[in-house]
Every structure is written in structure tokens, then in C-alpha cells.
Coordinates of C-alpha atoms in Angstrom, one line a residue:
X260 CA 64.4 56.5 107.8
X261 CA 62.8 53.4 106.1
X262 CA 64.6 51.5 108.7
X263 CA 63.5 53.2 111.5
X264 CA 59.8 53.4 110.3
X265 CA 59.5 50.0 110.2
X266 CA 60.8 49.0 113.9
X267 CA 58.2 52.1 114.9
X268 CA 55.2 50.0 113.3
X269 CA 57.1 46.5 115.1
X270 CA 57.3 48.1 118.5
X271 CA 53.9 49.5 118.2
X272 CA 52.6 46.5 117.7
X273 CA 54.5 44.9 120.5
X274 CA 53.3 47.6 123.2
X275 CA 49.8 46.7 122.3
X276 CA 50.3 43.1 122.9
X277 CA 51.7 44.2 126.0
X278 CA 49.1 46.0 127.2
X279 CA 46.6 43.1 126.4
X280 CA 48.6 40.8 128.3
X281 CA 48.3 43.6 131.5
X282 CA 45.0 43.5 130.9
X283 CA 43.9 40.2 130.5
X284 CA 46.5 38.8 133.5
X285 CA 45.0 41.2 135.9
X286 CA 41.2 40.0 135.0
X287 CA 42.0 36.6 135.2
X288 CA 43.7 37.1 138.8
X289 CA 42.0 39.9 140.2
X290 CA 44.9 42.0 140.6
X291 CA 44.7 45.8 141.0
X292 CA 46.3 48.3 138.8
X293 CA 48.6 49.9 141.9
X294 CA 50.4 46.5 142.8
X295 CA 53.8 47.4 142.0
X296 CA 57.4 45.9 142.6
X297 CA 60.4 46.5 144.7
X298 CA 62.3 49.8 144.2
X299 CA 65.4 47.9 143.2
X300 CA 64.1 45.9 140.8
X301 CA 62.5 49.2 139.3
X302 CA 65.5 50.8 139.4
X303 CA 67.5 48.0 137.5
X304 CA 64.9 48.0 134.8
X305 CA 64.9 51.7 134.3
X306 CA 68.3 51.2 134.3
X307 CA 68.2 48.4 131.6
X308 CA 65.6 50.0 129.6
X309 CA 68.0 53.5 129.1
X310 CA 71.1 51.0 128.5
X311 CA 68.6 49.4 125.4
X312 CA 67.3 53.0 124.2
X313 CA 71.1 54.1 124.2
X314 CA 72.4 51.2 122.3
X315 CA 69.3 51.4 119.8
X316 CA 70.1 54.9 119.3
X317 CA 73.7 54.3 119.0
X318 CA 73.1 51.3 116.4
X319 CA 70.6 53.3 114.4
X320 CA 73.5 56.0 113.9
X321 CA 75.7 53.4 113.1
X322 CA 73.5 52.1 110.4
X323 CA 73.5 55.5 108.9
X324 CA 76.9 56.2 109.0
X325 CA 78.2 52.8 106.7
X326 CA 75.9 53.8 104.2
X327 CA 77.4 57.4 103.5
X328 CA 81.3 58.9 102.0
X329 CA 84.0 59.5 104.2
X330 CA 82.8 63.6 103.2
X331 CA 79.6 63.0 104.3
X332 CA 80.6 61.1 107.9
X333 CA 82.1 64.1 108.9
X334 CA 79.0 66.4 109.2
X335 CA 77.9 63.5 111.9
X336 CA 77.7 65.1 115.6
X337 CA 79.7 62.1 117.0
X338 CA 82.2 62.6 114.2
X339 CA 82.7 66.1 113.7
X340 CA 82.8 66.6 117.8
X341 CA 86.2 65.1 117.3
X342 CA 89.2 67.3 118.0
X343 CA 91.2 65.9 115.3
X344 CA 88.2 65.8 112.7
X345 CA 87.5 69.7 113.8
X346 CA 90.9 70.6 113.0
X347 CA 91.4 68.7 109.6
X348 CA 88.3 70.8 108.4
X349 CA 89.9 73.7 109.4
X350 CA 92.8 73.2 107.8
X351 CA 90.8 72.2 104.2
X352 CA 89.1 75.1 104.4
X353 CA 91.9 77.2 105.2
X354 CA 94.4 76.0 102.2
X355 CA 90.5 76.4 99.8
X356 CA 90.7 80.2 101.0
X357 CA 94.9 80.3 99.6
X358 CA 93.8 78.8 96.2
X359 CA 90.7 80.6 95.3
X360 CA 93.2 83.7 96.4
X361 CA 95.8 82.4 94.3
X362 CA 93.8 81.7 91.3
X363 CA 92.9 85.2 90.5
X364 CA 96.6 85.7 89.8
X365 CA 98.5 82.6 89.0
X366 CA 97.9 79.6 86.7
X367 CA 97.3 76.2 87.5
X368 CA 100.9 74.7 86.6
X369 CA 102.4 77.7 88.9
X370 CA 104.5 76.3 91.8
X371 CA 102.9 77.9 94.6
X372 CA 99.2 76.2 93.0
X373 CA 101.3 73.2 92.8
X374 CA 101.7 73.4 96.4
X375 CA 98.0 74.3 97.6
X376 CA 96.9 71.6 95.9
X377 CA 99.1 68.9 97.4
X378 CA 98.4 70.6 100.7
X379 CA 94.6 70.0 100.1
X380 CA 95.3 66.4 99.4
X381 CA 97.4 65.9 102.2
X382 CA 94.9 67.5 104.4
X383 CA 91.4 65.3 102.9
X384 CA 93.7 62.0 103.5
X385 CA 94.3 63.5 106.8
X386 CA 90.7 64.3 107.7
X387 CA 89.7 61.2 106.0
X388 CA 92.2 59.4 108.7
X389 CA 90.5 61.2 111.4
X390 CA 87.0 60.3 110.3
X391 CA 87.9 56.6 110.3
X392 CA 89.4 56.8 113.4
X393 CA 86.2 58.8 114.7
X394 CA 84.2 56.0 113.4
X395 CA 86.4 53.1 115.2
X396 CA 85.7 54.8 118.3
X397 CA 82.2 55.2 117.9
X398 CA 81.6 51.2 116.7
X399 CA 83.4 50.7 120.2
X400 CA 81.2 52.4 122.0
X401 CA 78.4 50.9 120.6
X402 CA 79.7 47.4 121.5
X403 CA 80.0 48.7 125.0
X404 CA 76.6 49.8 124.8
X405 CA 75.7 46.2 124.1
X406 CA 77.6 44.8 127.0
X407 CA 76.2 47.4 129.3
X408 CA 72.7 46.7 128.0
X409 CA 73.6 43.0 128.0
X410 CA 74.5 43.1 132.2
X411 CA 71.8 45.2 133.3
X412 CA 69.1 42.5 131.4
X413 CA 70.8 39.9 133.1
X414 CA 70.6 41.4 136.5
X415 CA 67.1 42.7 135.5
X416 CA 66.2 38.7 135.0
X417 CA 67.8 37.5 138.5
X418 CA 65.5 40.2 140.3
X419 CA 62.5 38.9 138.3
X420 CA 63.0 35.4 139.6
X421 CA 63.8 36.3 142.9
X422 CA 60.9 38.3 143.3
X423 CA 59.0 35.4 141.6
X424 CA 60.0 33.6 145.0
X425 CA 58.7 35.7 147.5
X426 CA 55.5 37.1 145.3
X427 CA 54.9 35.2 141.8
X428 CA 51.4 37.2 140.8
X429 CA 52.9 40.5 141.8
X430 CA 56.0 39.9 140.4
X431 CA 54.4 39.0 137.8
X432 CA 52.0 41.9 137.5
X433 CA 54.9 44.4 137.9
X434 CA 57.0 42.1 135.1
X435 CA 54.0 42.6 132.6
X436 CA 54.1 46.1 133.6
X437 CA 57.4 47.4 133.0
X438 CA 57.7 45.3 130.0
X439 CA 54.5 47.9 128.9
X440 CA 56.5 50.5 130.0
X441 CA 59.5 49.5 128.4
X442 CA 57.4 49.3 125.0
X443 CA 56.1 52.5 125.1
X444 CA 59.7 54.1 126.1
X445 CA 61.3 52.2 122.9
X446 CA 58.0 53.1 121.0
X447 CA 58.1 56.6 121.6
X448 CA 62.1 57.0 121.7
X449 CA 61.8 55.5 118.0
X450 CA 58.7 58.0 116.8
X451 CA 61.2 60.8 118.2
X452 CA 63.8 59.4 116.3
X453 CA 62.2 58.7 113.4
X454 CA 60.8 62.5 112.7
X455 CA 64.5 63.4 113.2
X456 CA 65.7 60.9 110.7
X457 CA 62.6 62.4 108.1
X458 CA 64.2 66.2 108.3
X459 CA 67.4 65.5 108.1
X460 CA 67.1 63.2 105.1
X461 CA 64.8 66.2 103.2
X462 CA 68.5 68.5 104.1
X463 CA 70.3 68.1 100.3
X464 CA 73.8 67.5 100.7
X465 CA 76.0 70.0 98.8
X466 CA 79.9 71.4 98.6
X467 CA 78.9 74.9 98.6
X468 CA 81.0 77.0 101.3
X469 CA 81.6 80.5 101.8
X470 CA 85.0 81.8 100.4
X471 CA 84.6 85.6 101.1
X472 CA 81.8 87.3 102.6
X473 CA 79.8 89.8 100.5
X474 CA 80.0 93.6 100.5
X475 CA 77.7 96.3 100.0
X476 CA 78.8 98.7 96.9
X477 CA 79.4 102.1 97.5
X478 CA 78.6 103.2 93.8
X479 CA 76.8 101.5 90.9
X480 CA 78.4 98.6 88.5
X481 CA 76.9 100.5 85.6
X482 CA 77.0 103.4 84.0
X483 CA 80.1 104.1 84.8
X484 CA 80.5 107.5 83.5
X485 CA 83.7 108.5 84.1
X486 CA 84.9 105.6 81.9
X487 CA 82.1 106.5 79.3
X488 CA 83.4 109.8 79.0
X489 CA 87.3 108.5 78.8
X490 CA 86.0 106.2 75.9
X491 CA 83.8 108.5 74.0
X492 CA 86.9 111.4 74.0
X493 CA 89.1 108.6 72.9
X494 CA 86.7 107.4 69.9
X495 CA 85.7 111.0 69.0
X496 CA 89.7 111.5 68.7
X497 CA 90.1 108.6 66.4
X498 CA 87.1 109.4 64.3
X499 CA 88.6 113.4 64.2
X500 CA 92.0 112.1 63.0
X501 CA 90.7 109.6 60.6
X502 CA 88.4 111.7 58.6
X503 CA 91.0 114.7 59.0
X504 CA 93.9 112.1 57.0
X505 CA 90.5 110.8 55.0
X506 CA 89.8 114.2 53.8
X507 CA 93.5 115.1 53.3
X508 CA 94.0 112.3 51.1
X509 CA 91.1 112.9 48.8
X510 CA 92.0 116.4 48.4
X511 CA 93.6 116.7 45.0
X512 CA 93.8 120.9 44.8
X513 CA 97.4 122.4 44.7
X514 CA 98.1 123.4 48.2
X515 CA 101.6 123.9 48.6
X516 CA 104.7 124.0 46.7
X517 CA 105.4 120.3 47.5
X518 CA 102.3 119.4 45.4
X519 CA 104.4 121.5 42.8
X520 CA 107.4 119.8 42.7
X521 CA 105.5 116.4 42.6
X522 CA 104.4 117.3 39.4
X523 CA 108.2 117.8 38.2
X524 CA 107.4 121.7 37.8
X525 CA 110.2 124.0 38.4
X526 CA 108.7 126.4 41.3
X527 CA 109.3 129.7 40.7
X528 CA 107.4 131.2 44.0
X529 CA 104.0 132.1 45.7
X530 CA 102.1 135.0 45.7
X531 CA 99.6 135.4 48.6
X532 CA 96.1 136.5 48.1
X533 CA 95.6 139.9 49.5
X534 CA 91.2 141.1 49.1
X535 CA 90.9 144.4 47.5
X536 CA 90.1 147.1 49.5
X537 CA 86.0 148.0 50.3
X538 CA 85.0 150.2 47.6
X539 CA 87.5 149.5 45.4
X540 CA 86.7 148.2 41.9
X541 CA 90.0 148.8 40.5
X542 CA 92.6 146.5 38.8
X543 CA 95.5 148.5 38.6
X544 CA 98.6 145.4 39.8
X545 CA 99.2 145.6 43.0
X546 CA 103.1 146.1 41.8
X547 CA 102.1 149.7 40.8
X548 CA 99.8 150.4 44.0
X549 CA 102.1 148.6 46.7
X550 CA 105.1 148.5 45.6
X551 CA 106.7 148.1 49.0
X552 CA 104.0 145.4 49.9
X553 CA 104.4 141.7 50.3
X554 CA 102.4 141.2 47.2
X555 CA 104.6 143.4 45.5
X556 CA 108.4 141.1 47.2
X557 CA 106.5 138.1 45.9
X558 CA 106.3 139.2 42.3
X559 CA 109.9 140.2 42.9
X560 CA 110.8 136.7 43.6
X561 CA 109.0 135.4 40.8
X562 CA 111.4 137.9 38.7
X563 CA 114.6 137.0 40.5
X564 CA 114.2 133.1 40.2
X565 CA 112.4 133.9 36.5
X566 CA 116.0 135.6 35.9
X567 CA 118.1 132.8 37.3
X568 CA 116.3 129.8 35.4
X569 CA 117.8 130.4 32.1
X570 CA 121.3 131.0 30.7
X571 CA 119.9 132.4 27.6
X572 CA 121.2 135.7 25.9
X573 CA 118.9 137.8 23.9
X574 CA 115.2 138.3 24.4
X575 CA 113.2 135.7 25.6
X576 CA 109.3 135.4 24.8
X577 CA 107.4 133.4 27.2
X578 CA 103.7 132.4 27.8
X579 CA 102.1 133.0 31.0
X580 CA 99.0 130.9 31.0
X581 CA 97.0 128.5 33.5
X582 CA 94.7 125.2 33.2
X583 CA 91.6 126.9 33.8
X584 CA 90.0 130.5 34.3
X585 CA 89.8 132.3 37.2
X586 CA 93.4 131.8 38.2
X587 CA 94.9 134.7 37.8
X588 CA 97.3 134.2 34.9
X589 CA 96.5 138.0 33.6
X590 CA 96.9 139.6 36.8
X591 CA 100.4 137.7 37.2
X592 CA 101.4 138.7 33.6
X593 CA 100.7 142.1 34.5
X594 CA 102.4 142.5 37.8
X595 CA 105.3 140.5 36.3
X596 CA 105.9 142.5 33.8
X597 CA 106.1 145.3 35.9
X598 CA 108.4 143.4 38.3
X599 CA 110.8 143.3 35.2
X600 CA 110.5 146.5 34.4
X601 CA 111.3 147.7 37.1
X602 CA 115.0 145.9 37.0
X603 CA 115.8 147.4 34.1
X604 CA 114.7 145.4 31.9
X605 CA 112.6 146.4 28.5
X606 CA 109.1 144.4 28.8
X607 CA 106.7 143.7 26.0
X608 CA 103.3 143.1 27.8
X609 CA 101.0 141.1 24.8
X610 CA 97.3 140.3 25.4
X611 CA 97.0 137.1 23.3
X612 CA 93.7 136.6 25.0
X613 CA 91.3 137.2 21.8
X614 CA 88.1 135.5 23.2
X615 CA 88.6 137.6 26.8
X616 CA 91.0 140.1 27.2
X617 CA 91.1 142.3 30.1
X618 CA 94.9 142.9 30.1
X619 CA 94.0 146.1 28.7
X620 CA 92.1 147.3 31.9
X621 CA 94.8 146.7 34.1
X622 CA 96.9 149.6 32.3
X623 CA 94.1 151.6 31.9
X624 CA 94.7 151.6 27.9
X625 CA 92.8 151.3 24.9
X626 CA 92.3 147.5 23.5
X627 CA 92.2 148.8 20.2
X628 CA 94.3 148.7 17.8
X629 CA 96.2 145.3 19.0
X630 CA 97.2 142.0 18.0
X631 CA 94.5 141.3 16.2
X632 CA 95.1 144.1 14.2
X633 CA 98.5 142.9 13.5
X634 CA 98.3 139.5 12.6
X635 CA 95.4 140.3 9.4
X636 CA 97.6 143.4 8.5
X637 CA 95.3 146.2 9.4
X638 CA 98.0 147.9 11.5
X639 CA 101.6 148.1 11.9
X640 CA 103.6 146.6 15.1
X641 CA 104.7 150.3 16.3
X642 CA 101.4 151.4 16.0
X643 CA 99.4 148.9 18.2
X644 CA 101.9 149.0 21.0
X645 CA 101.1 151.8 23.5
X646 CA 103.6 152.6 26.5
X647 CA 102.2 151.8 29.9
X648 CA 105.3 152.9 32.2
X649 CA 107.8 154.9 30.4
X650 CA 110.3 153.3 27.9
X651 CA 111.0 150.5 29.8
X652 CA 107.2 148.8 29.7
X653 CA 105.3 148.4 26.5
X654 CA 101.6 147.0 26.1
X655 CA 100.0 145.2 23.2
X656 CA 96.4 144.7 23.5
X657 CA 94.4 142.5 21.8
X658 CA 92.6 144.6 19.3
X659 CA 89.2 143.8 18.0
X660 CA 87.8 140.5 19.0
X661 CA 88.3 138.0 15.9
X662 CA 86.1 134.8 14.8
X663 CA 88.6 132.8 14.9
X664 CA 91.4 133.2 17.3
X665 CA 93.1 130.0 16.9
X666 CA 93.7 130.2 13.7
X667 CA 95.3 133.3 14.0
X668 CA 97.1 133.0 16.7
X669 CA 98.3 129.6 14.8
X670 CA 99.4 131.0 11.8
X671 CA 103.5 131.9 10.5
X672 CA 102.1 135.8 10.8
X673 CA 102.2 135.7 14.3
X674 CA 105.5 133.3 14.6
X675 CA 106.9 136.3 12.3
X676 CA 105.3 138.9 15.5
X677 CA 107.2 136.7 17.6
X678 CA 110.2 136.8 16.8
X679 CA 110.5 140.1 15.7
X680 CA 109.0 141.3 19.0
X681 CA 112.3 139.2 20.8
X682 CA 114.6 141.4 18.7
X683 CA 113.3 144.6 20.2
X684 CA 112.4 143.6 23.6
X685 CA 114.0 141.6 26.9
X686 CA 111.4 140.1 27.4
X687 CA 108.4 139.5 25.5
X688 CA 105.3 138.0 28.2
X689 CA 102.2 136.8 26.0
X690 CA 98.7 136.5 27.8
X691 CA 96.9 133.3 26.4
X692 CA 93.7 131.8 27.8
X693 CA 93.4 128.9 29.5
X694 CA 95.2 125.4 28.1
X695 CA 92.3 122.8 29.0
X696 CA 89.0 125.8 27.8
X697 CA 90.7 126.8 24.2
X698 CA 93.4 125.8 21.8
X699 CA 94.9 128.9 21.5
X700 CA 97.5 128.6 24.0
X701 CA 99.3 125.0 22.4
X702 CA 99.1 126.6 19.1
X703 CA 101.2 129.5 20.1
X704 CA 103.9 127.0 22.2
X705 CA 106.0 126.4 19.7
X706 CA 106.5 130.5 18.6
X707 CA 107.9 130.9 22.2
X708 CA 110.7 130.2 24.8
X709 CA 109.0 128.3 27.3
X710 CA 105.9 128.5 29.8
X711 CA 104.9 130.2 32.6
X712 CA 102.3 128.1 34.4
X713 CA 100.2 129.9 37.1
X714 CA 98.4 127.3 39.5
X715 CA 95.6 129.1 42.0
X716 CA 96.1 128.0 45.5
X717 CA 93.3 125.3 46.9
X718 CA 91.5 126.0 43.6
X719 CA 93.6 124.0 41.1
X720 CA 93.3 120.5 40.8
X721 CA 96.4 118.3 40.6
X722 CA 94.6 116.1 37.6
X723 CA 93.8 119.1 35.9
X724 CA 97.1 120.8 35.8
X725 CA 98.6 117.6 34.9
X726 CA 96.2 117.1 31.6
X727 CA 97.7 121.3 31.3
X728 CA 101.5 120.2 31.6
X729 CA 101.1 117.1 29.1
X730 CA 99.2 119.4 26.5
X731 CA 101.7 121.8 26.2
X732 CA 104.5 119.4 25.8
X733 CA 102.2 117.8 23.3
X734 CA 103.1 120.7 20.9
X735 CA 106.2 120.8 21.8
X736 CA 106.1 123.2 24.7
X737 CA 108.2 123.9 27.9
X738 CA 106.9 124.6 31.0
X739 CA 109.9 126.7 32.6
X740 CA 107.9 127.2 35.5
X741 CA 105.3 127.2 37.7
X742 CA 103.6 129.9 39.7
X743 CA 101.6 129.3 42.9
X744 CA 98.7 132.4 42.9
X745 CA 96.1 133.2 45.6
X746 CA 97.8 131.8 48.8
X747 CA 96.2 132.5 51.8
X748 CA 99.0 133.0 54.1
X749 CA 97.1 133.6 57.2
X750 CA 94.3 130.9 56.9
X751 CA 96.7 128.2 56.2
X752 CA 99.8 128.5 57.8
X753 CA 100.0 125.1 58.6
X754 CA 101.5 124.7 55.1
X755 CA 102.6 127.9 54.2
X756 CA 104.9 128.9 57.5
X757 CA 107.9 126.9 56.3
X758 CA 107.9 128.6 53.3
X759 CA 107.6 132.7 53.8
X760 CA 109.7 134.2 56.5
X761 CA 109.9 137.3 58.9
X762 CA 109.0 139.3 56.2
X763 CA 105.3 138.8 56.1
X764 CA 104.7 137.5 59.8
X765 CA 106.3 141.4 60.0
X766 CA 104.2 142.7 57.2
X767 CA 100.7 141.3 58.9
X768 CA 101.9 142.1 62.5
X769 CA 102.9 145.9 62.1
X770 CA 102.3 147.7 58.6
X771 CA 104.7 150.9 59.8
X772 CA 107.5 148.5 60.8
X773 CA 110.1 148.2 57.5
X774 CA 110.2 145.3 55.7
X775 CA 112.8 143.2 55.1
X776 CA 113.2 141.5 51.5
X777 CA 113.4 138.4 52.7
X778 CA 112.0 136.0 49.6
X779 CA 109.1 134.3 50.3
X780 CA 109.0 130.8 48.7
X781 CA 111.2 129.0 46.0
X782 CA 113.9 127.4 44.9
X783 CA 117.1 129.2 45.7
X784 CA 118.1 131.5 42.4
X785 CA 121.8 130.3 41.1
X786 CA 123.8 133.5 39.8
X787 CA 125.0 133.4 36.1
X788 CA 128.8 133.8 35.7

């Protein structure tokens, strides 16, 4: 551009010059404007003139073309016209289509990226080949430009002097004339060129190409719901599970007879929780009211396996106590006892309970006279025990409420009860409060045979029933057993089902259907030989 702006301002000049010389000749000779020369000398110097403006044009390329990359000579008209150069480019652009393909799958050390790549390398060396070639050709035809400008000037000059000959001042005129005419041609061939030159150099070079063509979406890039939703189940599932196990493994309550046995706690069955009646403010057992109930088979169970745990002859006195209130220790005494009595066996019900007895009211007997009695020497054994179910099921109550029920309960008076009570009886079931609220209970664990524990279902703390266990073997106690009270069998049957049968799916489905005794929970009982 620089080039070309500068032989603008030279030819500009020269065409002036020209036309002063025109000027000036024709005042000096007199000469009109019209005078003109022959028609073949003006066709030989129209010739010559569009040989010069071709070669000019040709060189000026030229110029342009050494300055520039091999890359860059290709996006020349006389270059890229070529056959060769046209299918070289094709080629490139061809094997740049495979690769970018390629690369959305493959690596760059796999074979077939391997191959692209040399194929694109062969091809540029190819094309660069052509464009060389291109470029030979074209520097030839701007040295035949030359000769053909070169012959036409020379011809152009042997008409001149000829027509010098026959007519030197119109010759003359008409040489002054074309050689204006011939400025202003080159002069306004080179402005042409020159605004050319200026847009093309403001065009930036760059290697951008189009590899695929874009494409209108048919849905939106975000939100996509359908993925939100996938996503959001998914999360809401992990979060579900994770506070469910969370939740499991904070909960320390006795659930199941698993949690039992991981205390090292013989099991000795489950009694499900059955809610009283509307209405009914009674606490007669429910072995007296149902005795063909499930509530009923499960105390049996607790008798059978009760029977089973120990090869001991004679009466045995036991404890049936809990950890804390509310679990149902009295009601299972009760019930229990009746359970045994109902084998056959003769049963000493005793309400050791002298802070809160209530053993009383599930007989429907007196509380008074009772243990209490006994123990400070108010009343005599046979005279505090009242019959509750024929011969076979004796009650003691507790009597009058003392001051200080430890120490009675503590003292060789009531070891003496004891054991005098095992001589007369099968089984001797004592009714004590709760091991972690009072001492009474460890006080009385070394006058007896072992333990009944009873553990409400959900309610009972593992921690808690653990401080119970190691309390009574403080004192030199034996748990014997454990009871599992209060089960809801429908609610939970996620943790119960393995353990009762067809008995109570029976029971719940159809109340007129018979029942089969089917025991409910618990360790197998092992026969005495």
C-alpha cells in the first residue's frame, strides 16, 4: 500500500508535467488541439500502454506476494485459481473435519489421531508445493509481461520516428499527447489500485474456519427439569436413608429381643401390649380375663421357658422387678403367677412393694394385714396370706405402708420369710420396686433364687437396664432372666415378625378362628430328664 501510494504521487506528478509540455509546445507552434496521429501508431500505443498497466499490475502483485507465508499466498486470486492449490485446501480442510471428529472420542497418542495428523502434514507440504509452484508460474508471466511490454515500446518508438519523417510537429504533438494519455491511464490505474490495496490491508488475517454449522435448539440448555427431578428424588433418598440409619443408631431403647441378648440376658419371651378396653378401669391380669388370648400364650411362654431354665428341686423364690417404673413388673408378677398356677403348680404371689403397692388391686384383696405386718411381728405368716384362686394361688400384700422399707425388707426377719415361704410353696414370686428409684430390691437379692427382669418395649433404655443388671450382681444377684413387656406387635413388625408366628397374625386377623399355641418369642425350652 505504501508502495503503491508513493508511485500514485510520482505519476501524478509526471502527468502534470505532461500536460505542461502539451501546452506549452502547442503555444509555441500554433498547433490545434485536434491534430492527431495515424491510427496505427495509436493503436500500437494503446497497445503498449495496456502491455505497461498489465505488467505494473502484475509486478505490484508480485511485490505483495514475497512479502507474505506460504498460508497466506494461497488466499491470492492468481494462486488460489490454481487447480492443484484448490484441491490441497480441500483436502486440509477435509482431514481438520476427521480430527476435530475424532477428538471428541479418542486421545491424542491414539493411532487413528496419529494418522490425521500425518495426513494433515502431508497435505500443508503438499499445498505448500502447489503454492510455490503457483508462484513460479505467476513470476513467469510477469517476465512475459515485460517482454511483451518491452516489443510493443519498441515498435511504439519506430512509428514515432517514422511519423517524425513525414510530419515532425504533428508527430510530435500526437507524441506529447499520448504520452499525457498514457500518464493519466497509469495515474488512474494506480489510484484504482491503490484503494484496493487500502481495503484489503484493513481485512485481518486469521485461521478461524467453520467445522460444523450451527443448529437451532429445540428445547432449552437450562433448567432441565427432568434431570432436576431425577437428582432431587435421588438426594431426598440419600438424605431419607441416612437420617433413618442416623436415628437407628442413636436409639438406645430395648426394641427387640436381639437388644436382649446383647446385654448377655437370658430371654425368657415377649408379651405384646394389648390397650384396655373403652370404659374399662379395671386391672384384673389379662390371664384371668383372656385366658385363651395371645396375651394370655405369651405369659405361658414366659412359664414354659421360666420352667425349663433351672434344674432346681424344691421351691424357688424369685424377684420380678424392672430398672425403672412404669414397666410393668407388677402386672407381669401377677399374670405370671397365674400362668403357674394354672400348671399346677402352688404360687406364692408377695407384694414387696412397700413405698407403692398395687399388687393388691389386681386380686381385688385387702392390702392389709401383709408383709409389713410380718416382718415387725404384728401378724403371723398364715394370717396375712389371703387365697386369690383356690389352693393353688396365694397372695401376700404388702400391709401397712412402713417408714423405712429398706431396712425391713433388709433385715434376717425377712430372709427367715423367705425361706420358710420356699418350704411351703413352688414358687415364691416377690414384687419389688424399681432397681435404679429405691434400694429395696438389691437388699432383698441375696434372700432369693435369681431375678426376673422385665424390660418395657421402646421405653427402656439399654444404659439404663445395664446400670439395673450390674446393681443386682453387685449384691450378689442373678438375673435368670429377662422379660420383654409392652410390645407393639402390629406397629412394629418390622422387628417383631421373625419372632411371633401364625398364632397372632391369626389372633389379629380373625378373633373366632382357634388359636394355635404356637410360642411367641424365646429361646427354645430344653426338657429336664
Amino acid at each position: 500500500t505504501g508502495w503503491l501510494s508513493d508511485r500514485v504521487r510520482d505519476e501524478k506528478t509526471k502527468l502534470e508535467e505532461a500536460e505542461s509540455t502539451l501546452i506549452k509546445y502547442q503555444q509555441e507552434r500554433g498547433l490545434s488541439s485536434t491534430g492527431e496521429g495515424g491510427s496505427d501508431d495509436g493503436a500500437l500505443s494503446a497497445a503498449a500502454m495496456t502491455a505497461r498497466m498489465d505488467r505494473m499490475a502484475k509486478e505490484s502483485t508480485l511485490a505483495q506476494m514475497r512479502g507474505v507465508s506460504t498460508s497466506q499466498l494461497a488466499s491470492f486470486p492468481q494462486i488460489a485459481s490454481s487447480g492443484a492449490v484448490q484441491a490441497a485446501r480441500s483436502r486440509i480442510s477435509e482431514l481438520q473435519s476427521e480430527q476435530s471428529r475424532l477428538a471428541e472420542s479418542l486421545g491424542d497418542r491414539h493411532p487413528d489421531m496419529m494418522r490425521v495428523r500425518n495426513e494433515i502434514a502431508q497435505a500443508e507440504e503438499k499445498l505448500g508445493a502447489e503454492v510455490r509452484g503457483a508462484m513460479r508460474a505467476f513470476e513467469s508471466e510477469v517476465q512475459a509481461a515485460r517482454a511483451r511490454e518491452g516489443a510493443l515500446v519498441a515498435n511504439v518508438k519506430q512509428e514515432k520516428k517514422a511519423s517524425l519523417d513525414v510530419d515532425r510537429d504533428s508527430v510530435e504533438l500526437s507524441a506529447l499527447k499520448r504520452e499525457v494519455e498514457s500518464h493519466r491511464q497509469v495515474y488512474q490505474a494506480l489510484t484504482d489500485r491503490s484503494k484496493e490495496t487500502g481495503l484489503e490491508s484493513e481485512l485481518k488475517s486469521t485461521n478461524v474456519r467453520i467445522v460444523e454449522k450451527a443448529e437451532t435448539p429445540g428445547a432449552p440448555i437450562s433448567p432441565n427439569r427432568r434431570r432436576n427431578y431425577q437428582i432431587a428424588m435421588l438426594i431426598g433418598l440419600a438424605i431419607g436413608i441416612g437420617l433413618t440409619l442416623l436415628f437407628e443408631n442413636f436409639d438406645n431403647t430395648v426394641r427387640t429381643p436381639e437388644d436382649v441378648k446383647a446385654m448377655n440376658l437370658p430371654f425368657l419371651g415377649m408379651i405384646p401390649a394389648v390397650a384396655p378396653a373403652a370404659g374399662t378401669t379395671t386391672t384384673r391380669p389379662a390371664a384371668l380375663r383372656y385366658p385363651e388370648g395371645p396375651v394370655a400364650e405369651a405369659y405361658r411362654v414366659v412359664r414354659t421357658n421360666l420352667l425349663f431354665s433351672s434344674a432346681a428341686e424344691g421351691g424357688r423364690a424369685l424377684i420380678v422387678t424392672s430398672s425403672n417404673p412404669g414397666e410393668g413388673k407388677t402386672t407381669t408378677t401377677a399374670n405370671l403367677a397365674i400362668s403357674l398356677a394354672a400348671n399346677g403348680a402352688k404360687v406364692l404371689v408377695v407384694d414387696a412393694d412397700l413405698r407403692r403397692p398395687t399388687l393388691h388391686s389386681h386380686f381385688a384383696i385387702s392390702k392389709t394385714p401383709g408383709l409389713s405386718d410380718v416382718i415387725v411381728g404384728k401378724r403371723q405368716i398364715s394370717e396375712a396370706i389371703q387365697s386369690a384362686r383356690g389352693k393353688a394361688l396365694h397372695v401376700l400384700p404388702c400391709g401397712y405402708i412402713p417408714p423405712n422399707p429398706a431396712e425391713l425388707l433388709g433385715s434376717t426377719v425377712m430372709r427367715d420369710i423367705v425361706k420358710a415361704l420356699k418350704t411351703r410353696y413352688d414358687w415364691v414370686l416377690i414384687d419389688t420396686p424399681p432397681v435404679l428409684a429405691m434400694a429395696d430390691t438389691p437388699v432383698l437379692c441375696p434372700f432369693v433364687d435369681g431375678v426376673v427382669l422385665v424390660i418395657a418395649s421402646e421405653a427402656s433404655h439399654r444404659p439404663a437396664v445395664q446400670r439395673a443388671i450390674d446393681q443386682i450382681a453387685s449384691v450378689g444377684g442373678t438375673v435368670i432372666g429377662a422379660v420383654l413387656n409392652k410390645v407393639d406387635l402390629k406397629r412394629n413388625s418390622y422387628y417383631y415378625s421373625q419372632y411371633y408366628g401364625e398364632y397372632y397374625r391369626s389372633y389379629y386377623a380373625d378373633a373366632a378362628e382357634p388359636k394355635a399355641a404356637v410360642v411367641a418369642a424365646g429361646p427354645r425350652p430344653i426338657r429336664r430328664k
